[in-house]
Short mmCIF file of C-alpha atoms (C1' of nucleotides) in Angstrom, two decimals:
data_model
loop_
_atom_site.label_atom_id
_atom_site.label_comp_id
_atom_site.label_asym_id
_atom_site.label_seq_id
_atom_site.Cartn_x
_atom_site.Cartn_y
_atom_site.Cartn_z
CA MET A 1 143.27 28.80 92.98
CA HIS A 2 139.61 29.26 92.13
CA GLN A 3 139.76 31.89 89.41
CA PRO A 4 139.07 29.41 86.60
CA GLU A 5 135.72 28.61 88.19
CA HIS A 6 134.87 32.30 88.45
CA LEU A 7 135.41 32.59 84.73
CA LYS A 8 133.53 29.40 83.96
CA ASN A 9 130.57 30.54 86.01
CA ALA A 10 130.61 33.79 84.11
CA GLY A 11 130.51 31.93 80.82
CA LEU A 12 134.02 33.03 79.84
CA LYS A 13 136.66 30.56 78.82
CA SER A 14 139.71 30.77 80.99
CA THR A 15 142.54 32.33 79.05
CA VAL A 16 145.90 33.61 80.21
CA PRO A 17 145.09 37.35 80.01
CA ARG A 18 141.78 36.93 81.82
CA LEU A 19 143.36 34.99 84.64
CA LYS A 20 146.07 37.60 85.02
CA VAL A 21 143.65 40.49 85.20
CA LEU A 22 141.39 38.69 87.62
CA SER A 23 144.17 37.72 89.98
CA LEU A 24 145.51 41.25 89.94
CA PHE A 25 142.17 42.44 91.30
CA GLU A 26 141.98 39.54 93.73
CA SER A 27 145.47 40.23 95.02
CA GLY A 28 143.87 43.19 96.73
CA GLN A 29 146.94 45.40 96.56
CA GLU A 30 144.99 48.01 94.63
CA ARG A 31 141.23 48.05 94.87
CA HIS A 32 140.34 50.70 92.31
CA MET A 33 142.13 50.55 88.97
CA SER A 34 141.73 52.08 85.54
CA ALA A 35 142.48 50.12 82.37
CA GLU A 36 145.80 51.93 82.13
CA ASP A 37 146.61 51.03 85.75
CA VAL A 38 145.93 47.36 85.10
CA TYR A 39 147.96 47.42 81.90
CA LYS A 40 150.97 49.02 83.56
CA LEU A 41 150.86 46.77 86.63
CA LEU A 42 150.77 43.68 84.45
CA LEU A 43 153.65 44.90 82.32
CA ALA A 44 155.61 45.76 85.46
CA SER A 45 155.22 42.22 86.74
CA GLY A 46 156.53 40.77 83.51
CA ASP A 47 153.19 39.60 82.15
CA ASP A 48 152.68 41.15 78.80
CA VAL A 49 149.11 41.53 77.66
CA GLY A 50 147.95 43.97 75.03
CA LEU A 51 146.23 47.16 76.08
CA ALA A 52 143.27 46.34 73.83
CA THR A 53 142.87 43.03 75.61
CA VAL A 54 142.87 44.72 78.99
CA TYR A 55 140.01 46.97 77.87
CA ARG A 56 138.11 44.03 76.46
CA VAL A 57 138.59 41.87 79.52
CA LEU A 58 137.55 44.64 81.90
CA THR A 59 134.36 45.24 79.95
CA GLN A 60 133.59 41.52 79.86
CA PHE A 61 134.18 41.21 83.58
CA GLU A 62 131.89 44.13 84.18
CA GLN A 63 129.14 42.55 82.09
CA ALA A 64 129.72 39.25 83.83
CA GLY A 65 129.31 40.97 87.17
CA LEU A 66 132.82 40.20 88.38
CA LEU A 67 133.83 43.87 88.38
CA VAL A 68 131.99 47.12 88.91
CA ARG A 69 132.83 50.17 86.80
CA HIS A 70 132.79 53.69 88.19
CA TYR A 71 132.87 56.95 86.28
CA PHE A 72 134.67 59.45 88.44
CA GLU A 73 135.39 62.98 87.31
CA GLY A 74 138.34 63.18 85.00
CA GLY A 75 137.05 61.04 82.20
CA LYS A 76 138.67 57.67 82.79
CA SER A 77 136.69 54.88 84.37
CA VAL A 78 137.91 52.77 87.24
CA PHE A 79 137.03 49.21 88.15
CA GLU A 80 136.86 47.30 91.39
CA LEU A 81 136.00 43.75 92.41
CA ASN A 82 132.28 43.25 92.77
CA GLN A 83 131.76 42.04 96.29
CA GLY A 84 128.03 42.05 96.13
CA LYS A 85 127.48 44.83 98.60
CA HIS A 86 126.75 48.17 97.01
CA HIS A 87 128.55 51.20 98.37
CA ASP A 88 129.31 54.78 97.46
CA HIS A 89 132.61 56.65 97.32
CA ILE A 90 134.50 59.53 98.82
CA VAL A 91 137.36 60.63 96.60
CA CYS A 92 140.15 62.56 98.32
CA LEU A 93 141.02 65.60 96.23
CA GLN A 94 144.51 65.75 97.71
CA CYS A 95 145.77 62.26 97.02
CA GLY A 96 143.10 60.69 94.83
CA ARG A 97 142.54 57.89 97.29
CA VAL A 98 139.06 56.39 97.25
CA GLU A 99 137.17 55.42 100.40
CA GLU A 100 133.98 53.44 100.39
CA PHE A 101 130.90 53.94 102.51
CA TYR A 102 127.34 52.77 102.78
CA ASP A 103 124.61 54.75 104.47
CA THR A 104 121.21 53.18 104.93
CA ALA A 105 119.46 56.50 105.37
CA ILE A 106 120.83 57.83 102.09
CA GLU A 107 119.88 54.69 100.23
CA ALA A 108 116.36 54.80 101.61
CA ARG A 109 115.86 58.48 100.78
CA GLN A 110 116.99 57.88 97.23
CA GLU A 111 114.34 55.23 96.78
CA LYS A 112 111.76 57.60 98.13
CA VAL A 113 112.85 60.51 95.96
CA ALA A 114 112.73 58.34 92.85
CA ALA A 115 109.41 56.74 93.74
CA ASP A 116 107.83 60.15 94.44
CA ARG A 117 108.73 61.19 90.92
CA GLY A 118 107.61 58.02 89.24
CA PHE A 119 111.00 56.49 88.63
CA SER A 120 112.26 53.04 89.42
CA ILE A 121 115.97 53.11 90.18
CA ARG A 122 118.20 50.98 88.02
CA ASP A 123 121.50 52.26 89.34
CA HIS A 124 123.00 55.22 91.08
CA ALA A 125 126.32 56.83 91.80
CA LEU A 126 127.11 59.05 94.74
CA HIS A 127 130.57 60.54 94.65
CA ILE A 128 131.75 62.86 97.35
CA TYR A 129 134.84 64.88 96.47
CA ALA A 130 136.53 66.08 99.61
CA ASP A 131 139.68 67.13 101.36
CA CYS A 132 141.04 64.71 103.87
CA THR A 133 141.55 66.60 107.11
CA LYS A 134 143.49 63.85 108.79
CA LYS A 135 147.27 63.93 108.87
CA GLN A 136 147.61 60.40 107.56
CA CYS A 137 146.44 61.54 104.13
CA PRO A 138 149.32 60.42 101.91
CA HIS A 139 148.90 63.43 99.62
CA LYS A 140 150.20 61.21 96.89
CA VAL A 141 149.15 57.77 95.79
CA MET B 1 118.98 92.53 78.21
CA HIS B 2 121.32 92.00 81.11
CA GLN B 3 123.74 89.41 79.79
CA PRO B 4 126.55 91.95 79.27
CA GLU B 5 126.47 92.73 82.99
CA HIS B 6 126.63 89.04 83.84
CA LEU B 7 129.80 88.81 81.80
CA LYS B 8 131.24 92.02 83.22
CA ASN B 9 130.61 90.86 86.74
CA ALA B 10 132.38 87.65 85.92
CA GLY B 11 135.39 89.57 84.64
CA LEU B 12 134.83 88.49 81.04
CA LYS B 13 134.63 90.98 78.21
CA SER B 14 131.39 90.70 76.33
CA THR B 15 132.02 89.19 72.94
CA VAL B 16 129.62 87.87 70.35
CA PRO B 17 130.21 84.15 70.97
CA ARG B 18 129.94 84.54 74.74
CA LEU B 19 126.65 86.41 74.49
CA LYS B 20 125.23 83.80 72.16
CA VAL B 21 126.14 80.90 74.40
CA LEU B 22 124.81 82.66 77.47
CA SER B 23 121.50 83.57 75.91
CA LEU B 24 121.07 80.04 74.65
CA PHE B 25 121.23 78.83 78.24
CA GLU B 26 119.02 81.66 79.43
CA SER B 27 116.42 80.94 76.78
CA GLY B 28 115.57 77.95 78.94
CA GLN B 29 114.53 75.74 76.05
CA GLU B 30 117.14 73.19 77.00
CA ARG B 31 118.47 73.13 80.52
CA HIS B 32 121.23 70.54 80.26
CA MET B 33 123.54 70.77 77.25
CA SER B 34 126.86 69.30 76.22
CA ALA B 35 129.40 71.31 74.24
CA GLU B 36 128.29 69.51 71.12
CA ASP B 37 124.64 70.33 71.86
CA VAL B 38 125.44 74.01 72.24
CA TYR B 39 127.51 74.03 69.07
CA LYS B 40 124.80 72.38 67.00
CA LEU B 41 122.00 74.56 68.37
CA LEU B 42 123.95 77.70 67.57
CA LEU B 43 124.74 76.52 64.07
CA ALA B 44 121.11 75.59 63.56
CA SER B 45 120.01 79.11 64.46
CA GLY B 46 122.41 80.60 61.95
CA ASP B 47 124.97 81.85 64.46
CA ASP B 48 128.27 80.34 63.55
CA VAL B 49 130.80 80.00 66.31
CA GLY B 50 133.72 77.60 66.28
CA LEU B 51 133.55 74.41 68.27
CA ALA B 52 136.79 75.29 70.05
CA THR B 53 135.26 78.55 71.16
CA VAL B 54 132.22 76.80 72.54
CA TYR B 55 134.47 74.58 74.66
CA ARG B 56 136.49 77.57 75.84
CA VAL B 57 133.43 79.65 76.68
CA LEU B 58 131.75 76.83 78.57
CA THR B 59 134.85 76.28 80.67
CA GLN B 60 135.17 80.00 81.37
CA PHE B 61 131.52 80.23 82.36
CA GLU B 62 131.98 77.30 84.67
CA GLN B 63 134.98 78.93 86.31
CA ALA B 64 133.09 82.19 86.56
CA GLY B 65 130.25 80.39 88.29
CA LEU B 66 127.69 81.13 85.58
CA LEU B 67 127.35 77.47 84.64
CA VAL B 68 127.69 74.21 86.50
CA ARG B 69 129.32 71.20 84.85
CA HIS B 70 128.13 67.65 85.42
CA TYR B 71 129.90 64.42 84.53
CA PHE B 72 127.25 61.87 83.74
CA GLU B 73 128.04 58.36 82.61
CA GLY B 74 129.01 58.18 79.00
CA GLY B 75 132.05 60.39 79.10
CA LYS B 76 130.78 63.73 77.87
CA SER B 77 130.07 66.53 80.32
CA VAL B 78 126.91 68.59 80.38
CA PHE B 79 126.37 72.12 81.59
CA GLU B 80 123.44 73.96 83.07
CA LEU B 81 122.78 77.49 84.32
CA ASN B 82 123.96 77.99 87.85
CA GLN B 83 120.94 79.10 89.79
CA GLY B 84 122.60 79.09 93.12
CA LYS B 85 120.65 76.24 94.60
CA HIS B 86 122.48 72.94 94.56
CA HIS B 87 120.55 69.90 93.44
CA ASP B 88 121.13 66.34 92.34
CA HIS B 89 119.92 64.50 89.25
CA ILE B 90 117.80 61.61 88.10
CA VAL B 91 118.64 60.57 84.57
CA CYS B 92 115.94 58.65 82.72
CA LEU B 93 117.50 55.63 81.03
CA GLN B 94 114.70 55.51 78.47
CA CYS B 95 114.77 59.01 77.07
CA GLY B 96 117.86 60.60 78.58
CA ARG B 97 115.82 63.36 80.18
CA VAL B 98 117.30 64.82 83.35
CA GLU B 99 115.20 65.71 86.39
CA GLU B 100 116.52 67.65 89.33
CA PHE B 101 115.87 67.09 92.99
CA TYR B 102 117.08 68.23 96.36
CA ASP B 103 116.71 66.21 99.50
CA THR B 104 117.68 67.74 102.82
CA ALA B 105 118.05 64.39 104.53
CA ILE B 106 120.47 63.11 101.91
CA GLU B 107 122.53 66.29 102.04
CA ALA B 108 122.73 66.12 105.81
CA ARG B 109 123.73 62.46 105.87
CA GLN B 110 126.49 63.12 103.37
CA GLU B 111 127.97 65.75 105.65
CA LYS B 112 127.83 63.32 108.51
CA VAL B 113 129.38 60.46 106.57
CA ALA B 114 132.24 62.67 105.43
CA ALA B 115 132.80 64.23 108.84
CA ASP B 116 132.84 60.81 110.51
CA ARG B 117 135.67 59.80 108.21
CA GLY B 118 137.66 62.99 108.61
CA PHE B 119 136.79 64.58 105.27
CA SER B 120 135.53 68.03 104.50
CA ILE B 121 133.29 67.99 101.45
CA ARG B 122 134.31 70.18 98.56
CA ASP B 123 131.75 68.92 96.09
CA HIS B 124 129.57 65.94 95.42
CA ALA B 125 127.54 64.35 92.68
CA LEU B 126 124.57 62.08 93.14
CA HIS B 127 123.23 60.64 89.93
CA ILE B 128 120.31 58.28 89.96
CA TYR B 129 119.84 56.30 86.76
CA ALA B 130 116.30 55.08 86.50
CA ASP B 131 113.40 54.03 84.36
CA CYS B 132 110.51 56.40 84.19
CA THR B 133 107.37 54.46 85.04
CA LYS B 134 105.00 57.20 84.01
CA LYS B 135 103.37 57.14 80.58
CA GLN B 136 104.41 60.69 79.77
CA CYS B 137 108.02 59.61 79.41
CA PRO B 138 108.82 60.77 75.88
CA HIS B 139 111.06 57.74 75.30
CA LYS B 140 113.02 59.93 72.97
CA VAL B 141 114.45 63.43 73.45
"C1'" DA C 1 135.45 108.63 65.71
"C1'" DT C 2 139.83 106.05 65.33
"C1'" DC C 3 143.98 103.78 66.86
"C1'" DG C 4 146.53 100.25 69.04
"C1'" DC C 5 147.01 96.26 71.29
"C1'" DA C 6 145.88 92.72 74.38
"C1'" DA C 7 142.41 89.41 74.42
"C1'" DA C 8 139.36 86.39 71.86
"C1'" DT C 9 138.28 83.68 67.94
"C1'" DG C 10 138.29 79.87 64.38
"C1'" DA C 11 140.37 76.17 61.74
"C1'" DG C 12 142.75 72.53 62.19
"C1'" DA C 13 146.32 69.74 64.53
"C1'" DA C 14 147.10 67.18 68.66
"C1'" DC C 15 145.79 64.53 72.53
"C1'" DG C 16 144.11 60.90 75.84
"C1'" DA C 17 140.83 57.36 76.61
"C1'" DT C 18 138.54 53.89 74.41
"C1'" DT C 19 136.84 50.89 70.55
"C1'" DA C 20 137.18 48.60 66.03
"C1'" DT C 21 139.78 45.89 62.56
"C1'" DC C 22 142.04 41.92 61.19
"C1'" DA C 23 145.66 38.66 60.77
"C1'" DT C 24 147.65 35.33 64.05
"C1'" DT C 25 147.34 32.43 68.12
"C1'" DT C 26 145.08 29.61 71.62
"C1'" DG C 27 141.65 26.98 74.46
"C1'" DC C 28 139.22 23.11 74.36
"C1'" DA C 29 135.79 19.69 72.59
"C1'" DT C 30 136.29 15.95 69.56
"C1'" DA D 1 146.58 14.94 68.31
"C1'" DT D 2 143.30 18.03 65.41
"C1'" DG D 3 140.19 21.64 63.98
"C1'" DC D 4 137.85 25.55 64.57
"C1'" DA D 5 135.49 29.09 66.95
"C1'" DA D 6 136.91 32.29 70.17
"C1'" DA D 7 140.50 35.26 71.98
"C1'" DT D 8 144.56 37.98 71.41
"C1'" DG D 9 147.75 41.83 70.08
"C1'" DA D 10 149.31 45.48 67.02
"C1'" DT D 11 147.60 49.09 64.97
"C1'" DA D 12 144.22 52.18 62.99
"C1'" DA D 13 140.15 54.63 63.97
"C1'" DT D 14 136.90 57.25 66.87
"C1'" DC D 15 135.20 60.48 70.20
"C1'" DG D 16 135.37 64.23 73.29
"C1'" DT D 17 138.25 67.74 74.39
"C1'" DT D 18 142.37 70.83 74.41
"C1'" DC D 19 146.18 73.16 72.07
"C1'" DT D 20 148.41 76.11 68.45
"C1'" DC D 21 148.68 79.95 65.90
"C1'" DA D 22 147.46 83.22 62.45
"C1'" DT D 23 143.62 86.49 62.08
"C1'" DT D 24 139.99 89.31 64.07
"C1'" DT D 25 137.71 92.02 67.60
"C1'" DG D 26 136.45 94.63 71.86
"C1'" DC D 27 137.43 98.61 74.03
"C1'" DG D 28 140.27 102.11 76.62
"C1'" DA D 29 143.12 105.93 75.35
"C1'" DT D 30 143.73 109.49 72.00
#
DNA sequence: ATCGCAAATGAGAACGATTATCATTTGCAT
DNA sequence: ATGCAAATGATAATCGTTCTCATTTGCGAT
């Protein structure tokens, strides 16, 4: 159990709701979750935290660098554990599943494009929306 | 004046609010606008259309292919004239200005990445958030 | 021209995601 | 154990957007 240290290192005191949210992400059963997802999963497992707290904790974790926030189409933002290595996303339009990828060539070209125009990249988001052509696509999360 | 034909071709009857919204985009003074932006600009120029109508018209124009909708960070969506040629965006974090770019290499790699994973791309969005290093950055829209 | 009616509009209610408020509770240094 | 700043939870408020519905309008048929 090393979550308390994660929180300490992030300058956050270790409280019950924070530990619950963090371990939900660390359980790995669901990598990308919205605030609502987290709230419902916690309720379902008997832990009752307030929805407002979930939102607060997610935002704090994002600022602390423990989680990364993504804005996909559809308005709601989703979070995932920050594992240091940047990556982009392919979102399956059939089932909503999210796959991650990293392409060196794309990353390099982006730097070039920005530099050519006099920009210095702070962040970027590449979201590919696609249909999964493989049969194993669940077609439902 | 060819807006009425644009609407006709799109299967939309030409009404006053639709013509106003379309000509605002065609005026070219502001390429990327949110629903709120459009609403305020129309009010400012004395044309009064309802906010609900602006939202409806923008959505119809998007479906008709006259406009393209983008979901940038921050929740609200912005629209721009569809000029046929796809492009991606660099958003200046200082002034909010949006620059467009198109990079063949990036487009090609995306196809490859998706194909390798068994996806067929329906759409994609690449948003680079950056600081403008040039002095001409307005630092305010 | 003008009539008639389906389609479009506008005002405001409703909605979903998120944030703010504030009284109560809790972690933790003393 | 104690005290207090920080965190929580219930709820109200906010923001962007969509829905509802009574009124108006475009436009094809007369």
